[in-house]
Amino acid sequence: MSRLLDVRDLVIEFDTRHGRKRVVDGVSFHLERGEVLGILGESGSGKTMSTLAVLGLVGGRPGVVQGQVLFDEGAGPQDLLADLGRVVKPRGDRLVKNDRRWQRLVHRTMRPLWGRAMTAVFQNPRHSLDPLMTIGAQVEESVRLAQPELDRAGRAGRAVEWLARVQMNDPKRVHSSYAHELSGGMCQRAMIAVALARAPMLLIADEPTTGLDTTVRAEIVALFRELLADRRRSMLYISHDIREVLFLADRIIVMRHGKVVETVAVADLKAGVGERHPYTASLLAAADLAFEAAA
Amino acid sequence: MSRALRLLLAAAGRTGGALVLLMGASFVIYITIRSAPGDAIDAISPMGTPPQVKARLLAEFGLDRDPLTGYFAWLFRSARGDFGDSLVVAAGESVMAVAWPAFKITLILSGLTLLASLALALLGALVLGRPAGRQQLLTGPLYVITSAPSFVQAVLLAQGLNWTIHRYWEQLNYETPPWYPIPIYTDSLMPYVFAGLALLLGDGLFMDFFNAIRAELEGLRDAQFIAAVKAKGARTWGHIARNMLVPLVSGYAARLPIVLGGVVIVEYIFTLEGAGYLLLEASRERDFPVVVGISVLFTATVIGSTLIADVLRTLVDPREVARGG
Amino acid sequence: MGGRAERIAFWGSGAIVALVIAIGLVSPLIGYDPAAAVDYEQKLLGPGAGHWLGTDAQGRDVAMRLMKGTEAFFLPGLMAAGIATMAGALLGAIAGYAEGWGRTLVVGFLQLVDTLPRLIFIILVCTILNPSITLIAGVAGVLFIPSIATVIRRKVEALGSEDYILAHVAHGFSTTRILLYHILWLQARPLLIRQATYVFGYVLFVETALSYLGDYGVQEPTPSWGNMVAQTRELGGASAWPWVFPAVAIAVTIAAFLAFGNLLARRDEEAIR
């Protein structure tokens, strides 16, 4: 079987008041089955936009998306962006994201994939949950899509199980709580439960620890590691924190100014094999400093 | 405390607040009456009112007492629905017997018009989506047309219809159609439809509603939790509908006063026997009990619709109860 | 945002607003005697060289009356906009900033005034007092205080927790200076522009509406756009010239003021950002 995900020469541009701005500039990376790939970069490096393009959630702002996103569920690679060429009006040799038509198109390609094949956990966990629905109802929505055969009580039971698996202290109480009643860390756990209840092949975690307290961050990262220990699913883990990425990932790509500056296996990085790109080296040095200070 | 009990308490609190507001607003209305220059009783009674009627008015409005006790006496009577008797427009009849049937017409007319406005605005927002350059060819002129006052729309509509009928029907010796707008035929629905159309097209109501709904809808579509719902493979429309409910109902309640302002003059132009028409007639004839009764009805409607929106928000949005509303 | 269409709308509405303001300023300088203008030989003429916009049933020049009609709403409108924005901004700032009974009092007052249906309350006031347009505009201005105060209050509350406002506080700037300059002038200016033009438009609406109804407002023979439109009642379709221009003038002026206020505010917002 081929790779689960293969992104080739991805370009994303947005039209702003000051002209067209390129946020992702020819990015290529791939992901094997069962692998955890860390994407490392500071804010504005294009790491979030690259992964949102994989998810088909770049949004309706006018601009351009170009390149290939090959995804293989098992029946051979499918280019998630291929369809765009047919319907979206080409301007020059590029695809113009034209708002509603773009969205409709992306939805047609992505709807069968979302949740089952790939799903995501975002930053700002509080804003990732519907404020008017209980946490339980939102997990159950996932459970119903994954296991349509379950009845109401069965779904509720599964939802509580999932909430327990993401290490909620009182899963029953959380089940009937609303997002505004929970802490940020608990919201993120709930989001992870919502995502994993769909049993996806690929989980995309987009800076899931941003905005959380340091201790809570460590707990969330440990939770990811535990949930992925069986290697049944793959993950794209996006972060600006090299320590989180080193802890979770098998391989790392480092992004800066919309470009991939380095791709490296974590084992090599830890062992100090090979030459490092200066930017990666500086990130490592900064992390070492932090480690030393903590030690 | 259970959630149901907290909801009930919050709803009761809101209702109490609304009652206090209604009392306050009625106090403002009462003080306005008392502020009439010279002898208040002369200011609020029609020319040539017989002394015994004047004495009755004096007692009804508590003008013979100090403002505060007078107010409470008046409030107590009004709270029981007793606004006194009409002096001129329906001499001798009780105000509520005259005003209430007329008010029902006004309420249905403005309520349905606003509902139509909401439906059209929602439809427009769903179809057009995000504001884009080319749409302004449509929304720009629509903005100019719909910001005209509803009474100007009504005049233009009525005159346009009259002209058309005069030109095409009468010259061809057709019978006057039943929807001939002026003079009206009370058994026909058509004048009401035209009045509704004038209200719908006027007072900047529609574009304001449309822009508000569109902004709400687009904000929701861009919301992160909608992206999360998509990412887990669920349908978004249920989440969007649920989250749109409160803004729609609040938007409806917030705009009801605009329509209730416009309907007064539009009713007058199409001579529909609603509360607005009655209010202007009573005002012209200085039939004071009727003017006050209708003013209180309008005010109560505004407060009531806001209350309904508030209670609904408490029911739908769990954050409201947490805020201690 | 918007681009060309918005620029056209901005300058187009701006030109109409400028024209109305210019006419409103110049008109009082020009003498006009409605009685002397009557000329039955020239009644109900269409637009032409002598009378640009035609004449009404009494042979009076429509263009002249249209110009003099601005006097009915121009100064009252400015006054109401002034009352509403100034009092609204002040009370809104108090409601957003103050604590304790002062705040409760202001918030209560604002809520109370906000529940009164505007036009109905104005008609009630007219029934009791039979007032002038100036007084009606004053009442309208007061009735608009809450809607302005509410937006200002929200702005003040939102900004009160902003870091840079806290920094100003920490720097020891006086509360009055922060409220009046940093919040009201620098941040809430677009809101005030938008609301002021809205109130002006509302006074134009109330004046023309009451003058149209005829019992209150501007009485014949003094011209008002409203009582010019009311000529439909006497004319009964005989001629459209006397009323169609004022009707269009009302619609276009209100639209222009609202649009210009909105677009000017938006430009200002973008400049602030």
Coordinates of C-alpha atoms in Angstrom, one line a residue, chain C residues 92-255:
Chain C
G92 CA -23.1 55.5 27.8
A93 CA -19.6 56.2 29.2
I94 CA -21.1 56.5 32.7
A95 CA -23.0 53.3 32.3
G96 CA -19.9 51.5 31.1
Y97 CA -17.5 53.0 33.5
A98 CA -19.2 54.0 36.7
E99 CA -20.2 51.6 39.5
G100 CA -22.9 51.6 42.2
W101 CA -26.1 53.6 42.2
G102 CA -24.9 56.1 39.6
R103 CA -24.7 53.3 37.1
T104 CA -28.0 51.7 38.2
L105 CA -29.7 55.1 37.8
V106 CA -28.3 55.7 34.3
V107 CA -29.0 52.2 33.1
G108 CA -32.5 52.3 34.5
F109 CA -33.2 55.6 32.7
L110 CA -31.8 54.3 29.4
Q111 CA -33.9 51.1 29.6
L112 CA -37.0 53.1 30.4
V113 CA -36.6 55.5 27.5
D114 CA -35.7 52.7 25.2
T115 CA -39.0 50.9 25.8
L116 CA -41.1 53.9 24.5
P117 CA -42.1 53.3 20.9
R118 CA -40.7 56.5 19.4
L119 CA -43.3 57.6 16.9
I120 CA -46.2 56.7 19.2
F121 CA -44.7 58.6 22.1
I122 CA -44.1 61.6 19.8
I123 CA -47.7 61.6 18.7
L124 CA -48.7 61.4 22.4
V125 CA -46.6 64.4 23.1
C126 CA -48.1 66.2 20.1
T127 CA -51.6 65.5 21.4
I128 CA -50.8 67.1 24.7
L129 CA -48.5 69.9 23.8
N130 CA -49.2 70.7 20.1
P131 CA -45.5 71.5 19.9
S132 CA -43.2 73.0 17.3
I133 CA -40.9 70.9 15.1
T134 CA -38.0 72.0 17.2
L135 CA -39.5 70.6 20.3
I136 CA -40.5 67.4 18.5
A137 CA -36.9 67.1 17.3
G138 CA -35.7 67.6 20.9
V139 CA -38.0 64.7 22.0
A140 CA -36.7 62.6 19.2
G141 CA -33.2 63.3 20.2
V142 CA -33.9 62.3 23.8
L143 CA -35.6 59.1 22.6
F144 CA -32.4 58.2 20.7
I145 CA -30.2 58.6 23.7
P146 CA -30.5 54.9 24.8
S147 CA -29.6 53.4 21.4
I148 CA -26.4 55.5 21.2
A149 CA -25.6 55.0 24.9
T150 CA -25.9 51.2 24.5
V151 CA -23.3 51.0 21.8
I152 CA -21.0 53.4 23.6
R153 CA -21.4 51.5 26.8
R154 CA -20.5 48.2 25.1
K155 CA -17.5 49.8 23.6
V156 CA -16.4 51.3 26.9
E157 CA -16.9 48.0 28.7
A158 CA -15.0 46.1 26.0
L159 CA -12.1 48.6 26.0
G160 CA -12.0 48.8 29.8
S161 CA -10.3 45.5 29.9
E162 CA -8.0 46.1 26.9
D163 CA -4.4 46.1 27.8
Y164 CA -3.6 49.5 26.3
I165 CA -6.4 51.2 28.3
L166 CA -5.1 49.5 31.4
A167 CA -1.7 50.7 30.5
H168 CA -3.0 54.3 30.2
V169 CA -4.5 53.8 33.7
A170 CA -1.2 52.5 34.9
H171 CA 0.5 55.5 33.4
G172 CA -1.6 57.7 35.5
F173 CA -3.8 59.4 32.8
S174 CA -6.9 60.8 34.3
T175 CA -10.1 58.8 34.0
T176 CA -11.8 61.7 32.2
R177 CA -9.0 62.0 29.7
I178 CA -9.1 58.2 29.0
L179 CA -12.8 58.2 28.7
L180 CA -13.2 61.3 26.6
Y181 CA -10.2 61.2 24.4
H182 CA -8.9 57.6 24.2
I183 CA -12.2 55.8 24.3
L184 CA -14.9 58.2 23.0
W185 CA -12.9 60.3 20.5
L186 CA -10.4 57.8 19.2
Q187 CA -12.3 54.6 19.4
A188 CA -16.1 55.4 19.4
R189 CA -16.0 58.1 16.8
P190 CA -17.2 55.8 13.9
L191 CA -20.1 54.7 16.1
L192 CA -21.0 58.3 16.9
I193 CA -20.9 59.3 13.2
R194 CA -23.1 56.4 12.2
Q195 CA -25.7 57.2 15.0
A196 CA -25.7 60.9 14.4
T197 CA -26.6 60.5 10.7
Y198 CA -29.2 58.0 11.7
V199 CA -30.8 60.4 14.1
F200 CA -30.8 63.2 11.5
G201 CA -32.5 60.8 9.1
Y202 CA -35.1 60.0 11.7
V203 CA -35.9 63.6 12.4
L204 CA -36.3 64.1 8.6
F205 CA -38.7 61.2 8.7
V206 CA -40.7 62.4 11.7
E207 CA -40.9 66.0 10.4
T208 CA -42.1 64.9 6.9
A209 CA -44.4 62.2 8.4
L210 CA -46.1 64.7 10.8
S211 CA -46.3 67.4 8.1
Y212 CA -47.8 64.8 5.8
L213 CA -50.5 63.9 8.3
G214 CA -51.1 67.7 8.6
D215 CA -52.3 68.0 12.3
Y216 CA -48.9 68.6 13.7
G217 CA -45.6 69.5 12.0
V218 CA -45.2 72.2 9.4
Q219 CA -48.5 73.8 8.3
E220 CA -49.4 75.1 4.8
P221 CA -48.5 77.6 3.4
T222 CA -45.0 77.2 4.9
P223 CA -43.4 74.5 2.7
S224 CA -42.2 71.1 4.0
W225 CA -41.4 68.1 2.0
G226 CA -44.0 66.3 4.0
N227 CA -46.9 68.7 3.3
M228 CA -45.8 68.8 -0.3
V229 CA -46.3 65.1 -0.6
A230 CA -49.6 65.5 1.2
Q231 CA -50.9 67.3 -1.9
T232 CA -51.7 63.9 -3.3
R233 CA -54.9 64.2 -1.3
E234 CA -56.2 67.3 -3.1
L235 CA -54.8 66.5 -6.5
G236 CA -56.4 63.1 -6.8
G237 CA -54.1 62.0 -9.6
A238 CA -54.5 65.2 -11.6
S239 CA -50.7 65.8 -11.7
A240 CA -47.8 64.1 -10.2
W241 CA -45.3 67.0 -10.4
P242 CA -46.1 68.8 -7.2
W243 CA -45.5 65.7 -5.0
V244 CA -43.3 63.3 -6.8
F245 CA -40.1 65.4 -6.4
P246 CA -40.5 65.9 -2.6
A247 CA -41.3 62.2 -2.2
V248 CA -38.1 61.2 -4.0
A249 CA -36.2 63.9 -2.2
I250 CA -37.2 62.4 1.2
A251 CA -36.2 58.9 0.1
V252 CA -32.9 59.9 -1.5
T253 CA -31.9 62.3 1.4
I254 CA -32.5 59.7 4.1
A255 CA -30.8 57.0 2.1

